[in-house]
Short mmCIF file of C-alpha atoms and ligand atoms in Angstrom, two decimals:
data_model
loop_
_atom_site.label_atom_id
_atom_site.label_comp_id
_atom_site.label_asym_id
_atom_site.label_seq_id
_atom_site.Cartn_x
_atom_site.Cartn_y
_atom_site.Cartn_z
CA UNK A 1 -31.76 -14.00 -13.79
CA UNK A 2 -33.01 -10.51 -13.75
CA UNK A 3 -35.54 -8.85 -15.56
CA UNK A 4 -35.20 -5.44 -17.09
CA UNK A 5 -38.10 -4.04 -17.52
CA UNK A 6 -38.70 -0.61 -15.90
CA UNK A 7 -41.24 0.15 -12.37
CA UNK A 8 -44.83 0.38 -13.69
CA UNK A 9 -46.17 3.66 -13.84
CA UNK A 10 -46.95 3.93 -10.41
CA UNK A 11 -43.54 3.95 -9.28
CA UNK A 12 -42.49 6.36 -12.30
CA UNK A 13 -42.78 10.25 -11.16
CA UNK A 14 -42.93 12.66 -13.48
CA UNK A 15 -39.36 14.56 -13.82
CA UNK A 16 -36.06 15.11 -13.29
CA UNK A 17 -33.91 16.87 -12.87
CA UNK A 18 -30.11 17.35 -11.53
CA UNK A 19 -28.89 18.28 -8.36
CA UNK A 20 -27.14 21.51 -8.66
CA UNK A 21 -23.92 19.69 -8.48
CA UNK A 22 -24.32 17.53 -10.11
CA UNK A 23 -25.83 19.20 -13.22
CA UNK A 24 -22.43 20.61 -12.92
CA UNK A 25 -20.79 17.90 -12.89
CA UNK A 26 -22.62 16.53 -15.89
CA UNK A 27 -22.17 19.45 -17.87
CA UNK A 28 -18.00 18.98 -17.45
CA UNK A 29 -18.47 15.39 -18.23
CA UNK A 30 -20.30 15.88 -21.46
CA UNK A 31 -16.91 18.93 -22.40
CA UNK A 32 -15.02 15.07 -22.16
CA UNK A 33 -16.01 13.81 -24.89
CA UNK A 34 -15.13 15.90 -28.76
CA UNK A 35 -18.14 17.68 -30.83
CA UNK A 36 -20.49 15.45 -31.72
CA UNK A 37 -19.15 12.65 -29.62
CA UNK A 38 -21.52 13.28 -26.35
CA UNK A 39 -23.44 10.53 -26.77
CA UNK A 40 -20.36 8.95 -24.72
CA UNK A 41 -21.40 9.97 -21.65
CA UNK A 42 -24.16 8.40 -21.59
CA UNK A 43 -23.54 5.87 -18.57
CA UNK A 44 -21.53 8.36 -16.16
CA UNK A 45 -24.81 10.31 -16.45
CA UNK A 46 -26.84 7.09 -15.81
CA UNK A 47 -25.09 6.13 -13.15
CA UNK A 48 -24.68 10.02 -11.74
CA UNK A 49 -28.80 9.25 -11.82
CA UNK A 50 -29.14 6.48 -9.60
CA UNK A 51 -26.22 7.24 -7.12
CA UNK A 52 -28.20 10.98 -6.96
CA UNK A 53 -32.49 9.36 -6.67
CA UNK A 54 -31.20 5.75 -6.31
CA UNK A 55 -32.67 4.12 -9.36
CA UNK A 56 -32.66 4.67 -13.14
CA UNK A 57 -36.04 6.62 -13.03
CA UNK A 58 -37.84 7.07 -16.89
CA UNK A 59 -37.48 10.66 -16.09
CA UNK A 60 -34.22 9.98 -15.80
CA UNK A 61 -34.12 8.38 -18.93
CA UNK A 62 -35.34 10.65 -20.42
CA UNK A 63 -34.01 14.13 -18.80
CA UNK A 64 -30.01 12.82 -19.84
CA UNK A 65 -31.37 11.85 -24.01
CA UNK A 66 -32.14 15.44 -24.25
CA UNK A 67 -29.03 16.85 -22.71
CA UNK A 68 -27.00 13.94 -24.60
CA UNK A 69 -28.78 14.86 -27.39
CA UNK A 70 -30.37 11.49 -28.41
CA UNK A 71 -33.19 9.56 -28.49
CA UNK A 72 -34.98 8.08 -25.61
CA UNK A 73 -34.89 4.77 -27.42
CA UNK A 74 -30.96 4.80 -26.96
CA UNK A 75 -30.74 5.60 -23.65
CA UNK A 76 -33.11 2.91 -22.52
CA UNK A 77 -31.15 -0.03 -24.80
CA UNK A 78 -28.34 1.09 -22.33
CA UNK A 79 -29.80 1.85 -18.83
CA UNK A 80 -31.79 -1.41 -19.53
CA UNK A 81 -28.94 -3.49 -20.76
CA UNK A 82 -26.79 -3.13 -17.71
CA UNK A 83 -27.77 -5.03 -14.39
CA UNK A 84 -25.42 -2.81 -12.50
CA UNK A 85 -28.53 0.44 -13.30
CA UNK A 86 -31.69 -0.46 -11.31
CA UNK A 87 -35.15 0.23 -12.80
CA UNK A 88 -37.34 -0.08 -10.43
CA UNK A 89 -37.16 2.12 -6.65
CA UNK A 90 -34.59 -0.12 -4.67
CA UNK A 91 -34.03 -0.32 -0.77
CA UNK A 92 -32.17 3.18 0.89
CA UNK A 93 -29.87 1.54 2.22
CA UNK A 94 -28.78 -1.71 0.62
CA UNK A 95 -29.71 -3.10 -2.67
CA UNK A 96 -28.44 -6.60 -2.81
CA UNK A 97 -27.34 -8.61 -6.14
CA UNK A 98 -26.44 -12.38 -5.24
CA UNK A 99 -24.31 -13.77 -7.82
CA UNK A 100 -26.31 -16.74 -9.58
CA UNK A 101 -23.73 -17.37 -12.14
CA UNK A 102 -21.82 -21.06 -12.34
CA UNK A 103 -19.40 -20.85 -9.58
CA UNK A 104 -20.87 -18.55 -7.21
CA UNK A 105 -23.47 -21.46 -7.89
CA UNK A 106 -21.39 -24.37 -6.88
CA UNK A 107 -20.45 -22.86 -4.15
CA UNK A 108 -23.53 -22.01 -2.61
CA UNK A 109 -24.60 -18.84 -4.44
CA UNK A 110 -28.60 -20.05 -3.85
CA UNK A 111 -28.24 -20.70 -0.22
CA UNK A 112 -27.47 -16.60 -0.09
CA UNK A 113 -30.91 -15.44 -1.75
CA UNK A 114 -32.71 -17.39 0.92
CA UNK A 115 -30.74 -15.36 3.09
CA UNK A 116 -31.70 -12.79 1.23
CA UNK A 117 -35.58 -13.95 0.69
CA UNK A 118 -36.35 -14.81 4.85
CA UNK A 119 -35.01 -11.66 5.46
CA UNK A 120 -35.34 -8.97 2.60
CA UNK A 121 -38.24 -9.98 0.65
CA UNK A 122 -39.62 -13.98 -0.50
CA UNK A 123 -38.71 -11.81 -4.64
CA UNK A 124 -36.04 -9.98 -5.88
CA UNK A 125 -37.18 -6.39 -6.10
CA UNK A 126 -39.02 -6.08 -3.67
CA UNK A 127 -38.34 -3.77 -0.37
CA UNK A 128 -38.96 -4.99 2.83
CA UNK A 129 -41.72 -3.93 4.30
CA UNK A 130 -39.03 -0.13 5.86
CA UNK A 131 -38.37 0.06 2.05
CA UNK A 132 -34.85 -0.09 3.39
CA UNK A 133 -33.56 -3.40 2.07
CA UNK A 134 -33.95 -5.29 -1.37
CA UNK A 135 -31.83 -7.82 -3.83
CA UNK A 136 -31.84 -10.12 -6.13
CA UNK A 137 -29.53 -12.08 -8.40
CA UNK A 138 -27.51 -10.54 -10.87
CA UNK A 139 -24.69 -12.60 -13.57
CA UNK A 140 -21.47 -12.84 -12.94
CA UNK A 141 -19.95 -10.17 -11.34
CA UNK A 142 -15.95 -11.40 -11.78
CA UNK A 143 -15.33 -12.20 -8.60
CA UNK A 144 -15.57 -16.15 -9.08
CA UNK A 145 -12.23 -16.61 -7.31
CA UNK A 146 -14.32 -15.70 -4.19
CA UNK A 147 -17.49 -17.21 -5.31
CA UNK A 148 -20.10 -17.24 -3.37
CA UNK A 149 -20.28 -13.00 -3.33
CA UNK A 150 -22.85 -10.10 -3.47
CA UNK A 151 -22.22 -7.00 -4.97
CA UNK A 152 -24.25 -3.75 -2.62
CA UNK A 153 -23.77 -0.81 -4.00
CA UNK A 154 -20.18 -0.86 -5.65
CA UNK A 155 -18.39 -3.16 -2.99
CA UNK A 156 -18.38 -6.27 -2.53
CA UNK A 157 -18.34 -9.30 -0.24
CA UNK A 158 -17.18 -11.87 -1.07
CA UNK A 159 -16.28 -16.13 -0.03
CA UNK A 160 -19.61 -15.26 1.76
CA UNK A 161 -21.64 -18.54 4.08
CA UNK A 162 -25.02 -18.30 5.11
CA UNK A 163 -25.04 -16.97 8.81
CA UNK A 164 -22.04 -13.85 7.26
CA UNK A 165 -25.13 -12.73 4.62
CA UNK A 166 -27.44 -12.97 7.81
CA UNK A 167 -24.44 -10.16 8.82
CA UNK A 168 -24.00 -7.96 6.41
CA UNK A 169 -27.76 -7.13 5.24
CA UNK A 170 -28.25 -6.69 9.54
CA UNK A 171 -25.49 -4.11 9.40
CA UNK A 172 -26.77 -2.50 6.22
CA UNK A 173 -30.67 -2.73 7.96
CA UNK A 174 -28.96 -0.74 10.76
CA UNK A 175 -27.20 1.71 8.66
CA UNK A 176 -24.09 0.74 9.46
CA UNK A 177 -22.77 -0.86 6.59
CA UNK A 178 -19.97 1.79 6.20
CA UNK A 179 -18.87 -0.32 8.97
CA UNK A 180 -18.06 -3.83 7.54
CA UNK A 181 -14.92 -4.24 4.95
CA UNK A 182 -15.29 -4.84 1.76
CA UNK A 183 -13.83 -8.46 -0.08
CA UNK A 184 -13.36 -11.41 1.02
CA UNK A 185 -15.34 -11.91 4.55
CA UNK A 186 -12.78 -15.18 5.53
CA UNK A 187 -9.20 -15.27 6.23
CA UNK A 188 -6.81 -14.34 3.54
CA UNK A 189 -5.94 -11.89 1.25
CA UNK A 190 -7.21 -10.66 -1.94
CA UNK A 191 -7.78 -13.48 -3.23
CA UNK A 192 -4.80 -15.48 -2.46
CA UNK A 193 -4.80 -19.23 -1.01
CA UNK A 194 -6.98 -19.86 2.14
CA UNK A 195 -4.82 -20.32 5.15
CA UNK A 196 -1.27 -18.75 3.69
CA UNK A 197 0.79 -18.91 1.24
CA UNK A 198 0.91 -22.49 -1.07
CA UNK A 199 3.84 -22.07 -3.07
CA UNK A 200 6.82 -19.24 -2.48
CA UNK A 201 6.72 -19.62 1.04
CA UNK A 202 11.28 -19.73 1.45
CA UNK A 203 13.86 -17.45 0.83
CA UNK A 204 15.38 -19.50 -2.14
CA UNK A 205 17.06 -17.26 -4.22
CA UNK A 206 15.32 -17.58 -7.74
CA UNK A 207 18.40 -18.85 -9.83
CA UNK A 208 18.84 -21.59 -7.33
CA UNK A 209 15.11 -23.27 -6.95
CA UNK A 210 15.29 -22.96 -10.92
CA UNK A 211 18.59 -24.54 -10.03
CA UNK A 212 17.41 -27.29 -9.00
CA UNK A 213 14.58 -28.01 -10.84
CA UNK A 214 17.07 -28.59 -14.00
CA UNK A 215 20.58 -29.30 -14.44
CA UNK A 216 22.43 -27.11 -11.33
CA UNK A 217 25.32 -26.75 -14.21
CA UNK A 218 22.73 -25.02 -16.85
CA UNK A 219 22.64 -21.56 -14.50
CA UNK A 220 25.51 -21.90 -12.63
CA UNK A 221 28.52 -22.53 -15.25
CA UNK A 222 30.11 -19.29 -16.46
CA UNK A 223 29.22 -20.52 -19.51
CA UNK A 224 25.94 -20.99 -19.67
CA UNK A 225 23.68 -18.59 -21.58
CA UNK A 226 20.53 -20.11 -19.12
CA UNK A 227 19.30 -17.26 -17.37
CA UNK A 228 21.09 -15.66 -14.39
CA UNK A 229 20.79 -13.66 -11.47
CA UNK A 230 20.27 -9.40 -11.69
CA UNK A 231 23.68 -9.52 -10.18
CA UNK A 232 25.63 -11.75 -12.88
CA UNK A 233 24.76 -8.51 -15.05
CA UNK A 234 26.38 -6.56 -11.54
CA UNK A 235 29.79 -7.60 -12.49
CA UNK A 236 33.32 -6.24 -14.24
CA UNK A 237 33.49 -5.54 -17.42
CA UNK A 238 36.84 -5.96 -17.87
CA UNK A 239 35.89 -9.52 -15.45
CA UNK A 240 34.26 -10.95 -18.05
CA UNK A 241 36.71 -9.91 -20.89
CA UNK A 242 39.23 -11.71 -17.80
CA UNK A 243 36.96 -15.30 -18.31
CA UNK A 244 35.90 -15.34 -22.23
CA UNK A 245 39.61 -15.15 -22.34
CA UNK A 246 40.30 -17.95 -20.27
CA UNK A 247 37.98 -20.24 -20.70
CA UNK A 248 37.59 -19.70 -24.97
CA UNK A 249 34.38 -18.89 -24.78
CA UNK A 250 32.18 -16.29 -27.47
CA UNK A 251 32.22 -13.41 -26.79
CA UNK A 252 27.75 -13.91 -26.66
CA UNK A 253 28.12 -16.09 -23.26
CA UNK A 254 27.76 -13.10 -21.31
CA UNK A 255 26.32 -10.87 -23.51
CA UNK A 256 23.12 -13.34 -23.25
CA UNK A 257 23.72 -14.07 -19.54
CA UNK A 258 23.52 -9.92 -19.19
CA UNK A 259 20.79 -9.25 -21.71
CA UNK A 260 18.88 -12.46 -19.72
CA UNK A 261 19.46 -10.55 -15.99
CA UNK A 262 17.73 -7.73 -18.18
CA UNK A 263 15.39 -8.89 -18.10
CA UNK A 264 14.35 -10.57 -15.22
CA UNK A 265 14.61 -7.34 -13.15
CA UNK A 266 12.22 -4.98 -16.18
CA UNK A 267 10.38 -8.00 -15.59
CA UNK A 268 7.11 -7.41 -13.91
CA UNK A 269 5.52 -8.50 -10.34
CA UNK A 270 2.70 -10.36 -11.44
CA UNK A 271 -0.53 -12.09 -10.03
CA UNK A 272 -2.40 -10.97 -6.72
CA UNK A 273 -0.26 -9.35 -5.60
CA UNK A 274 -0.66 -6.18 -7.34
CA UNK A 275 -2.20 -4.20 -5.03
CA UNK A 276 -0.65 -6.74 -2.48
CA UNK A 277 2.94 -6.37 -0.95
CA UNK A 278 5.00 -9.73 -2.78
CA UNK A 279 6.59 -12.61 0.05
CA UNK A 280 9.90 -10.93 0.85
CA UNK A 281 13.04 -12.32 -1.22
CA UNK A 282 17.02 -11.75 -0.65
CA UNK A 283 18.07 -9.76 -2.38
CA UNK A 284 21.22 -11.10 -2.85
CA UNK A 285 24.32 -9.31 -3.12
CA UNK A 286 25.92 -9.09 -6.19
CA UNK A 287 29.30 -11.52 -6.70
CA UNK A 288 31.93 -10.88 -7.96
CA UNK A 289 33.65 -12.78 -10.12
CA UNK A 290 37.02 -13.91 -8.79
CA UNK A 291 39.66 -13.19 -10.49
CA UNK A 292 42.36 -16.17 -12.40
CA UNK A 293 44.92 -14.16 -10.53
CA UNK A 294 44.05 -14.68 -7.64
CA UNK A 295 46.22 -15.81 -5.48
CA UNK A 296 43.76 -17.97 -3.99
CA UNK A 297 43.26 -19.48 -7.15
CA UNK A 298 43.70 -23.30 -7.42
CA UNK A 299 46.88 -24.10 -8.50
CA UNK A 300 46.40 -25.61 -12.59
CA UNK A 301 48.12 -28.19 -13.90
CA UNK A 302 49.22 -30.07 -17.62
CA UNK A 303 46.59 -31.92 -18.30
CA UNK A 304 48.24 -35.47 -17.86
CA UNK A 305 47.90 -38.87 -19.59
CA UNK A 306 45.04 -39.85 -18.26
CA UNK A 307 42.92 -37.56 -16.61
CA UNK A 308 40.89 -38.67 -13.11
CA UNK A 309 36.82 -38.27 -14.59
CA UNK A 310 35.87 -35.30 -12.14
CA UNK A 311 31.97 -36.10 -13.40
CA UNK A 312 31.95 -38.69 -10.64
CA UNK A 313 31.78 -36.09 -7.89
CA UNK A 314 28.42 -35.47 -6.79
CA UNK A 315 27.55 -31.43 -8.96
CA UNK A 316 30.29 -31.62 -11.63
CA UNK A 317 28.79 -32.43 -15.24
CA UNK A 318 30.10 -32.53 -18.28
CA UNK A 319 30.21 -28.59 -18.29
CA UNK A 320 31.78 -27.92 -14.63
CA UNK A 321 34.07 -30.85 -15.68
CA UNK A 322 35.42 -28.40 -19.10
CA UNK A 323 35.75 -24.80 -17.13
CA UNK A 324 37.74 -26.72 -14.10
CA UNK A 325 40.13 -28.46 -16.19
CA UNK A 326 40.32 -24.19 -18.26
CA UNK A 327 41.69 -24.06 -15.63
CA UNK A 328 43.47 -26.69 -15.01
CA UNK A 329 42.78 -28.35 -12.79
CA UNK A 330 42.45 -32.49 -13.83
CA UNK A 331 42.60 -34.70 -10.79
CA UNK A 332 40.43 -36.14 -7.74
CA UNK A 333 44.09 -35.40 -5.66
CA UNK A 334 43.58 -32.00 -7.04
CA UNK A 335 39.78 -31.19 -5.40
CA UNK A 336 40.78 -33.19 -2.92
CA UNK A 337 43.66 -30.69 -1.71
CA UNK A 338 42.07 -27.87 -1.70
CA UNK A 339 41.63 -25.60 1.20
CA UNK A 340 38.52 -23.40 2.48
CA UNK A 341 39.90 -19.72 0.13
CA UNK A 342 40.50 -22.11 -2.78
CA UNK A 343 37.05 -23.98 -2.79
CA UNK A 344 35.91 -20.40 -2.25
CA UNK A 345 37.87 -19.04 -4.84
CA UNK A 346 36.56 -22.42 -7.23
CA UNK A 347 33.14 -22.06 -5.93
CA UNK A 348 32.56 -18.18 -6.81
CA UNK A 349 34.44 -18.95 -10.17
CA UNK A 350 31.67 -21.66 -10.96
CA UNK A 351 29.42 -19.46 -9.10
CA UNK A 352 27.79 -21.93 -7.73
CA UNK A 353 27.45 -20.20 -3.97
CA UNK A 354 28.43 -22.58 -1.75
CA UNK A 355 28.01 -25.86 -3.61
CA UNK A 356 31.04 -26.33 -3.12
CA UNK A 357 30.95 -26.76 0.22
CA UNK A 358 27.03 -28.34 0.54
CA UNK A 359 27.99 -31.32 -1.20
CA UNK A 360 31.32 -31.86 -0.17
CA UNK A 361 33.70 -31.80 -3.00
CA UNK A 362 36.86 -31.78 -1.58
CA UNK A 363 34.99 -35.47 1.32
CA UNK A 364 34.77 -36.94 -2.29
CA UNK A 365 37.54 -36.26 -3.72
CA UNK A 366 39.18 -37.66 -1.30
CA UNK A 367 37.25 -40.72 -1.77
CA UNK A 368 37.88 -41.23 -4.90
CA UNK A 369 41.39 -39.87 -5.19
CA UNK A 370 42.26 -42.81 -2.11
CA UNK A 371 40.54 -46.08 -3.93
CA UNK A 372 37.97 -44.77 -7.01
CA UNK A 373 34.13 -45.92 -6.66
CA UNK A 374 35.06 -48.97 -4.08
CA UNK A 375 36.00 -46.37 -1.40
CA UNK A 376 33.17 -44.01 -2.67
CA UNK A 377 30.74 -46.90 -1.68
CA UNK A 378 32.58 -47.48 1.51
CA UNK A 379 32.33 -43.43 2.43
CA UNK A 380 28.12 -42.47 1.00
CA UNK A 381 26.86 -46.12 0.88
CA UNK A 382 26.36 -45.46 -2.46
CA UNK A 383 27.99 -44.79 -6.10
CA UNK A 384 29.39 -42.03 -7.94
CA UNK A 385 27.40 -39.97 -10.62
S1 FES B 22 -19.76 -16.23 -10.60
FE1 FES B 22 -20.24 -15.00 -8.95
S2 FES B 22 -18.63 -14.23 -9.47
FE2 FES B 22 -18.27 -14.92 -11.06
#
């Protein structure tokens, strides 16, 4: 823990004054606050005094208290509370603040302090022989994910090893501190995982990822009100109306889908991506839903007395089966006969994005039409679902 006391008298100057430039800045800063609230400028003024002289002197505290019409003790309370304020003379080139709180401690902050002791001074707040360097231990500086870390001036240096901290201290001692890139000192982007991404590593669209995790049909079926990709919202209204009429579904389904799509579009990018571009995900071209009057729509039939159980085809669940029935598809033979254009029509109608081809519905349907479950097992080596 750092000790928050003013420096001994021997270090304290007799007086403090802002430079002309800083005095102008201080007047403008004080004027930002409403009448009677000028004391709100106390932290910015203390920080500017520190930036000017390297540390906060008793004379600076008293001067700022006079400027803001505050009691000395009130400004002293602020200056002694925040570890950002240095109450002792510090190194002219670097004052190294080593985080010693639990995450950094578990990741090696004690070794970093040993470096400071050997390269700067055995005791915190003491300067090296040249007066250019000093160090202290502080509490969490908010970069725990990249522990252990230190702060020098306004910059943090993270993911440190003792060897890297030695290099940093040497560079500051030589007056070249500005040449060091702040932030993480290892191969990672900000606080992203070491060694590269561990998730979102493919360009697979979100909707497909979701479909894998849940019932594929729950996000693919046009009658489903589950979240759908933004491309859904781009469909012409007439197409949705046509779909509703054909499927006899409540008109609320497309409304819910559009609402979900809008919410998905408005959702901000999160996490480390705030300062770093998110991994590229290919934008899907808006998929136009095929018309029910399109020439490639497979020929439908009246419901037979004993329709086939289309759910035996992998990729067809109750909702998809119902949708197929709505457009007159009831038998394996019908599915087995679909030509490429017809398969593409159905795939687009179900918003399946190629799943009919990937699951090879035609081959499955041919086997089921030819010999039912036995033929299916013969062809695929497993039972149909
Ligand atoms: S514990 Fe060290 S930065 Fe938070």
